[in-house]
PDB file of C-alpha atoms in Angstrom:
ATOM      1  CA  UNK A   1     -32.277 220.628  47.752  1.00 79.00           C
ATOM      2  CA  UNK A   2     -33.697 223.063  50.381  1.00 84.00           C
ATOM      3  CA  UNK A   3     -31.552 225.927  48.960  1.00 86.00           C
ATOM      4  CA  UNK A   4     -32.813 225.438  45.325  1.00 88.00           C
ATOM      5  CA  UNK A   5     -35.861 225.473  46.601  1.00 87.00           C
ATOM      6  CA  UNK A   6     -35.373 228.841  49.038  1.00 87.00           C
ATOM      7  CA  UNK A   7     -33.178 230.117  45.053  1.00 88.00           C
ATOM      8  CA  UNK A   8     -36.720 229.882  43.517  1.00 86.00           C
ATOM      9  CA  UNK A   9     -38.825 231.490  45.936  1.00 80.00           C
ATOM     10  CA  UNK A  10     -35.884 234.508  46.256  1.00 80.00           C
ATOM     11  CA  UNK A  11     -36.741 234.565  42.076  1.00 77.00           C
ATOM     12  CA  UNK A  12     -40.956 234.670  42.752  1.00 79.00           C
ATOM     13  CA  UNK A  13     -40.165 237.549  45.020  1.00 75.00           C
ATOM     14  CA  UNK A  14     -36.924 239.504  42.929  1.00 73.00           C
ATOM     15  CA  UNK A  15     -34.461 239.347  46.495  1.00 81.00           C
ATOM     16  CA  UNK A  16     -31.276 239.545  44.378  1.00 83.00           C
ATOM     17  CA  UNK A  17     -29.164 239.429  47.715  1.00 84.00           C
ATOM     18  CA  UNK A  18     -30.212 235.845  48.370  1.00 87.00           C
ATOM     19  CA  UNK A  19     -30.120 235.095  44.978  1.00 88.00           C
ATOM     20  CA  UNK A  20     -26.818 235.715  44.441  1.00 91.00           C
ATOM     21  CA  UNK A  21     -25.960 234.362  47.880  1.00 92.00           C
ATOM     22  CA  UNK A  22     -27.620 231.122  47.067  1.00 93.00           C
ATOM     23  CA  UNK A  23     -26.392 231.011  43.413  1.00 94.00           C
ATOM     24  CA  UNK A  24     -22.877 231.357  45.205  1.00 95.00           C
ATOM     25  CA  UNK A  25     -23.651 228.854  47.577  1.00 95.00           C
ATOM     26  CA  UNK A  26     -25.246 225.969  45.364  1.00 95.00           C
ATOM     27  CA  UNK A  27     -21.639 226.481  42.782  1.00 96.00           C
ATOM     28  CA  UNK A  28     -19.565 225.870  46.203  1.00 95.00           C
ATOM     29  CA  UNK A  29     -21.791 223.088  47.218  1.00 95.00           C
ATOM     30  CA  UNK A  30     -21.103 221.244  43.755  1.00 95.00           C
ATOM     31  CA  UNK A  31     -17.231 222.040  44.142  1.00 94.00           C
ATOM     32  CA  UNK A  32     -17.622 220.566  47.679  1.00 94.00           C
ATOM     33  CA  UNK A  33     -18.962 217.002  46.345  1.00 93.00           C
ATOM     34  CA  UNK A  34     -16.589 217.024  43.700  1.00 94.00           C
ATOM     35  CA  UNK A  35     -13.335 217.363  45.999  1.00 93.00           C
ATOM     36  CA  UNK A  36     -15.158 214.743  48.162  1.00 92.00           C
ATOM     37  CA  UNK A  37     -15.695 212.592  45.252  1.00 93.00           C
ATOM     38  CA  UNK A  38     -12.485 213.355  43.770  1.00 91.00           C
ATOM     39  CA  UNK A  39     -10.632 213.095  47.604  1.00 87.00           C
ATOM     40  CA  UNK A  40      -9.266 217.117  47.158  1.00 90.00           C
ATOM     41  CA  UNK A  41      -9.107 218.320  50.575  1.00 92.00           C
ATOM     42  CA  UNK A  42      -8.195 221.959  49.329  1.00 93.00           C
ATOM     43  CA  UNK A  43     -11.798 221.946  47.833  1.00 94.00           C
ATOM     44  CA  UNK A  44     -13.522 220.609  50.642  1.00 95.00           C
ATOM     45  CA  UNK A  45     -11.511 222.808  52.645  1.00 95.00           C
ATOM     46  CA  UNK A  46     -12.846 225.929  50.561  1.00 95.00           C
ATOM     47  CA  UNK A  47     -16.113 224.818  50.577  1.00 96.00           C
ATOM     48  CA  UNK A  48     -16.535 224.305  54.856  1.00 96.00           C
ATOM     49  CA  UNK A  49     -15.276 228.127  55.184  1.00 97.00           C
ATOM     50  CA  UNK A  50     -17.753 228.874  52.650  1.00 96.00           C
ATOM     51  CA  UNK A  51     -19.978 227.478  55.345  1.00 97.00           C
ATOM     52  CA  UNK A  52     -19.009 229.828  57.856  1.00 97.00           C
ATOM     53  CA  UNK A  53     -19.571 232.733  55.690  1.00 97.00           C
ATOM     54  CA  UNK A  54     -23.259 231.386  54.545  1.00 96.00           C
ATOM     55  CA  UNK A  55     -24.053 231.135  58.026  1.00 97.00           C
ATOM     56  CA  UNK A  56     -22.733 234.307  58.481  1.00 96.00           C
ATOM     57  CA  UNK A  57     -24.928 235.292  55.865  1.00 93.00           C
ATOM     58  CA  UNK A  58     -28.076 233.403  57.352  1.00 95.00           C
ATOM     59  CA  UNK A  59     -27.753 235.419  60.694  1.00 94.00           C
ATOM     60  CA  UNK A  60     -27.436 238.777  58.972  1.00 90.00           C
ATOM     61  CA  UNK A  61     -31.078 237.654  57.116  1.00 89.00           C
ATOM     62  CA  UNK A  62     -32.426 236.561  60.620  1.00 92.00           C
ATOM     63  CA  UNK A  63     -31.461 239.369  62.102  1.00 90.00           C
ATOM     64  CA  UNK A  64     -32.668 241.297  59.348  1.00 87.00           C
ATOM     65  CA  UNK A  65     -36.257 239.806  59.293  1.00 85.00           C
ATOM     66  CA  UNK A  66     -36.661 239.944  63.152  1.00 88.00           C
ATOM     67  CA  UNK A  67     -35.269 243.587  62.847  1.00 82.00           C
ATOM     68  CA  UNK A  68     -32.588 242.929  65.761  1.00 82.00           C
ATOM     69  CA  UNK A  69     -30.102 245.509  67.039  1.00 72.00           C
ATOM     70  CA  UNK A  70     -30.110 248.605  64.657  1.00 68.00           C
ATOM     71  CA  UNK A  71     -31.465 246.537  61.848  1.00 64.00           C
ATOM     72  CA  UNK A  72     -34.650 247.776  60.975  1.00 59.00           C
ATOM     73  CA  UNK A  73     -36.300 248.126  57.429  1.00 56.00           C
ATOM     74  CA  UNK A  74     -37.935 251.265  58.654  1.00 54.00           C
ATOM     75  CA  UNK A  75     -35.833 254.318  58.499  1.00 49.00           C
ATOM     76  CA  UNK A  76     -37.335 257.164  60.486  1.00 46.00           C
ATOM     77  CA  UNK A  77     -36.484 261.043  59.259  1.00 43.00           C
ATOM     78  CA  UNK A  78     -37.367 263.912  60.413  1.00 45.00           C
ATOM     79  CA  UNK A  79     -38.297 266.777  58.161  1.00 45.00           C
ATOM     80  CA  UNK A  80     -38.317 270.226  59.603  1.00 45.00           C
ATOM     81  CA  UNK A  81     -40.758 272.084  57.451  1.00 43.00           C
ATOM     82  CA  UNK A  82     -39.045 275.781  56.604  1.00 46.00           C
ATOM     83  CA  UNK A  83     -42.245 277.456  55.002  1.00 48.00           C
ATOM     84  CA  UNK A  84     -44.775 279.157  57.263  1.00 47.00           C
ATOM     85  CA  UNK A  85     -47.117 276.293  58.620  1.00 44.00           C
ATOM     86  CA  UNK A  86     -51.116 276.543  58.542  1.00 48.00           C
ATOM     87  CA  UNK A  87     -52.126 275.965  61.532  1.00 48.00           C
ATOM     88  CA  UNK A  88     -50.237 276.750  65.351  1.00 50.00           C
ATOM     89  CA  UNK A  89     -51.788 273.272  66.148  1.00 49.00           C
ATOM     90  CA  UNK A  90     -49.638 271.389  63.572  1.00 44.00           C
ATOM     91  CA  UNK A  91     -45.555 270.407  64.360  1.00 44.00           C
ATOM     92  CA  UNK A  92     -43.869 271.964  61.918  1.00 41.00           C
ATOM     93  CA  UNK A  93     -41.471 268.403  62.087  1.00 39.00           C
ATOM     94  CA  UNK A  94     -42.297 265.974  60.222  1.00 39.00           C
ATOM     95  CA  UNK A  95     -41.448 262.130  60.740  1.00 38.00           C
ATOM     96  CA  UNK A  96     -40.586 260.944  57.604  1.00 38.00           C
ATOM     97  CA  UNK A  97     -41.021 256.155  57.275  1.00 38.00           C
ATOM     98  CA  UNK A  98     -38.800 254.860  54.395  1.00 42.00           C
ATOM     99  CA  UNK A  99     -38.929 251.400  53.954  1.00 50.00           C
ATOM    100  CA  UNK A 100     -35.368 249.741  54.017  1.00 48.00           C
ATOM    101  CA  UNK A 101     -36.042 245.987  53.299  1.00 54.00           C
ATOM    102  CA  UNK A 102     -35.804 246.979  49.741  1.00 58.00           C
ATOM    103  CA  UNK A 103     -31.315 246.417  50.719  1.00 62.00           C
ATOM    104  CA  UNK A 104     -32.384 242.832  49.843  1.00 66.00           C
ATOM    105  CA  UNK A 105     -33.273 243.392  45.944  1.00 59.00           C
ATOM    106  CA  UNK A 106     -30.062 246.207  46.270  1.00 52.00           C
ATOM    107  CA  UNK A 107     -32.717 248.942  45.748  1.00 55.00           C
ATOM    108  CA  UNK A 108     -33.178 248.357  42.422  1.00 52.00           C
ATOM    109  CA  UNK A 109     -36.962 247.426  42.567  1.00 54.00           C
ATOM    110  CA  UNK A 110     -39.822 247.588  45.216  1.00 56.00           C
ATOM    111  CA  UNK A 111     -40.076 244.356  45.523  1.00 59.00           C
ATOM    112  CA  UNK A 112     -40.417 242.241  48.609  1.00 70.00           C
ATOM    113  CA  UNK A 113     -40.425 238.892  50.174  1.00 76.00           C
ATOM    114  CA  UNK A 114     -42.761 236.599  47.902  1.00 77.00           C
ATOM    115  CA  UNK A 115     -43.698 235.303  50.990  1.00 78.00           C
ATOM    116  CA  UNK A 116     -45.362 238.613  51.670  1.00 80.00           C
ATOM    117  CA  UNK A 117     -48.435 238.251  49.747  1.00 77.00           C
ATOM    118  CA  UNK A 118     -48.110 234.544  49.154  1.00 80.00           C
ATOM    119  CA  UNK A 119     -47.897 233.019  52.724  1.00 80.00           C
ATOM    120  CA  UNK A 120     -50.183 230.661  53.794  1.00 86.00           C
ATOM    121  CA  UNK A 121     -53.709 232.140  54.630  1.00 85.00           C
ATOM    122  CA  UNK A 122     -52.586 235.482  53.777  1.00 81.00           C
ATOM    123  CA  UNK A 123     -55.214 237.473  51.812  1.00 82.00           C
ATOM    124  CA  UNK A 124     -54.528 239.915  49.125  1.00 77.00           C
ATOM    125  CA  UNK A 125     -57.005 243.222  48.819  1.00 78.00           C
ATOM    126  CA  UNK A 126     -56.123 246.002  46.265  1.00 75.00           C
ATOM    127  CA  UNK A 127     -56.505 249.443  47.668  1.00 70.00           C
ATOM    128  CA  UNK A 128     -58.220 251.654  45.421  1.00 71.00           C
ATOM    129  CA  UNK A 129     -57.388 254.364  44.277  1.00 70.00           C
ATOM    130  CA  UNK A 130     -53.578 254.167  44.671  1.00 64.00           C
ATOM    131  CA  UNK A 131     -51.856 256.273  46.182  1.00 64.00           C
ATOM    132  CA  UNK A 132     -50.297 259.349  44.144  1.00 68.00           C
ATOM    133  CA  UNK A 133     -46.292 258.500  44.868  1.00 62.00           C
ATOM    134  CA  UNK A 134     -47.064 254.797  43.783  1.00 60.00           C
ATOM    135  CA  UNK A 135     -45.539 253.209  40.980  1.00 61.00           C
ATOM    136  CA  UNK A 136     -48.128 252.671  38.176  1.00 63.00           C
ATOM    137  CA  UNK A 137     -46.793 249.577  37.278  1.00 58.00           C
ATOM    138  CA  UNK A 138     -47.261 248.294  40.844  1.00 60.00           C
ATOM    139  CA  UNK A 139     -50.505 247.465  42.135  1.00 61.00           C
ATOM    140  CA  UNK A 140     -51.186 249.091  45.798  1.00 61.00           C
ATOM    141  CA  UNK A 141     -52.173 246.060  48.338  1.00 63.00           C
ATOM    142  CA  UNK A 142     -52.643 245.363  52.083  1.00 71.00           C
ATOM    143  CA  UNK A 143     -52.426 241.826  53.416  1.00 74.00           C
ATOM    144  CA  UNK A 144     -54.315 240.641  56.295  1.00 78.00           C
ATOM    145  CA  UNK A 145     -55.057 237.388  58.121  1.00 81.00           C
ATOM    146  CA  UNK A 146     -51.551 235.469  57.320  1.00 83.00           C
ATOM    147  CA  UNK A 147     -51.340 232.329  59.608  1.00 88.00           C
ATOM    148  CA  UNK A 148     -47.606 232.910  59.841  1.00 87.00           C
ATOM    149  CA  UNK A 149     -45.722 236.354  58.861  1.00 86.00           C
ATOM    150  CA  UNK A 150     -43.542 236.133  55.984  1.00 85.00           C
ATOM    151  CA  UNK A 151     -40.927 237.612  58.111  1.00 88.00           C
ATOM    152  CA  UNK A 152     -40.902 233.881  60.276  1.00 91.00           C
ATOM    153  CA  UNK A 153     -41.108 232.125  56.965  1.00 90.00           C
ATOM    154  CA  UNK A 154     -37.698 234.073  56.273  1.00 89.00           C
ATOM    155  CA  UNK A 155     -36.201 233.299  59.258  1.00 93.00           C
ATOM    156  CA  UNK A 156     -37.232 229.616  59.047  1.00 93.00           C
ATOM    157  CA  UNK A 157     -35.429 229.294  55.416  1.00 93.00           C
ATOM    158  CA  UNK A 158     -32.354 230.862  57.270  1.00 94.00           C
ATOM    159  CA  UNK A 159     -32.729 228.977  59.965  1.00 96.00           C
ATOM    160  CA  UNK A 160     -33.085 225.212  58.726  1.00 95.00           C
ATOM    161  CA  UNK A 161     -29.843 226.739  56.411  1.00 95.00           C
ATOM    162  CA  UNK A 162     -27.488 227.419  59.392  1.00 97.00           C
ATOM    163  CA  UNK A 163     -28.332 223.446  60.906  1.00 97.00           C
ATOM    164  CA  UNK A 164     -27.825 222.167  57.239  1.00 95.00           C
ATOM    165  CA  UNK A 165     -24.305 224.264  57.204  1.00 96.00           C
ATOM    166  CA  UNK A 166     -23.512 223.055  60.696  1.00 97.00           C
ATOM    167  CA  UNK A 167     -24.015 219.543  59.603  1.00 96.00           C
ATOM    168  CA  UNK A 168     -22.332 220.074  56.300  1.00 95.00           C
ATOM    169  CA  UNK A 169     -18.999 222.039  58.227  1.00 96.00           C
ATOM    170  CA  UNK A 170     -18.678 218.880  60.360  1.00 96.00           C
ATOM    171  CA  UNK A 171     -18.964 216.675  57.627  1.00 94.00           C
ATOM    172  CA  UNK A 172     -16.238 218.437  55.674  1.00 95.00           C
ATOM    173  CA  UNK A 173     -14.788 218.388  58.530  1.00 95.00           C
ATOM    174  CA  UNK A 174     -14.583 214.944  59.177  1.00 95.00           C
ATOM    175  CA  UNK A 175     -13.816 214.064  55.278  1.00 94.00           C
ATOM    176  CA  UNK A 176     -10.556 216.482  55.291  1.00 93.00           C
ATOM    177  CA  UNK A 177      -9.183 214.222  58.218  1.00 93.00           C
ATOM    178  CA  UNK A 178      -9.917 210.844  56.919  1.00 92.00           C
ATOM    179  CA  UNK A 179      -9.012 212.323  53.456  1.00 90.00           C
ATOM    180  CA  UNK A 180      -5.340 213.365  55.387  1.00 88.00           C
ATOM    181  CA  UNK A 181      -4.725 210.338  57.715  1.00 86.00           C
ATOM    182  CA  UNK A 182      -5.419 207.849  54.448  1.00 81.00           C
ATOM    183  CA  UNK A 183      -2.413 210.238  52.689  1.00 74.00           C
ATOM    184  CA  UNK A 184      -0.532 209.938  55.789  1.00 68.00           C
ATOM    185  CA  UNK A 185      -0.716 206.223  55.768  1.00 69.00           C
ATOM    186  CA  UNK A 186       0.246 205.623  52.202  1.00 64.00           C
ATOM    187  CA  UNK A 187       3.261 207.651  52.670  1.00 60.00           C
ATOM    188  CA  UNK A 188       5.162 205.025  55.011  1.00 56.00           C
TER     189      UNK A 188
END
């Protein structure tokens, strides 16, 4: 339930990394009841390393979202400027900021987390006029006064995901073995 639930906010907000992570996830999920229901270790098998790769997953969208180790979504460049500069009182580098959380919607669209503009007490205020290198299709915003960042609203969906895994790898667990000593029983 809580990843259909974390699929539709990923939709609200165009991440088509989770979705497809999640769409992968609730397909191994259903093939994970029916060898349970249908006593098929091999799926239930396939569906607790699945686990280990969603919480694989989960940890590379923590880390992500808290922006640990090199994983940043801002890319700094520097620009060395090779025409004659204005003024002696102006560095004739340039730091460049590019935005790299866009990896979660595979750069296809400047969306972000729904949560973003959506979280709770966040508000929304158009800045006008827009900017010249923004989209005109896109409205230009700031948000300001969120109770919570949608960045910990991420990293809570990925978190309650990895304790639902855990609990679902031991389960599986647990199943395969009873599944395996009942087969082992019969056979004598």
């Amino acid at each position: 339930v809580s990843v259909l639930e974390r699929q539709i906010f990923d939709f609200l907000g165009y991440q088509w990394a989770p979705i497809l992570a999640n769409f992968i996830h609730i397909i191994i999920v259903i093939l994970g009841l029916f060898g349970t229901i249908q006593y098929r270790p091999r799926y239930i098998t396939g569906y607790a390393v699945w686990l280990v790769l969603w919480v694989t997953w989960n940890v590379f969208v923590i880390c992500f979202y808290l922006e640990a180790g090199d994983l940043s979504k801002v890319i700094y460049h520097w620009i060395h400027l090779s025409h004659q500069v204005p003024s002696p009182h102006i560095n004739s580098s340039l730091v460049l900021l590019q935005e790299t959380d866009l990896i979660l919607t595979f750069n296809i669209s400047m969306h972000r987390s729904w949560w973003m503009e959506n979280g709770p007490g966040c508000t929304v205020t158009s800045v006008t006029p827009a900017p010249d290198w923004a989209p005109e299709d896109h409205r230009y915003i700031t948000v300001s006064g969120c109770f919570l960042e949608y960045q910990y609203i991420e990293v809570a969906h990925s978190s309650l995901q990895i304790f639902l895994a855990l609990a679902g790898f031991i389960y599986a667990c647990y199943v395969v073995k009873c599944i395996t000593e009942e087969e082992d029983s019969c056979k004598y």
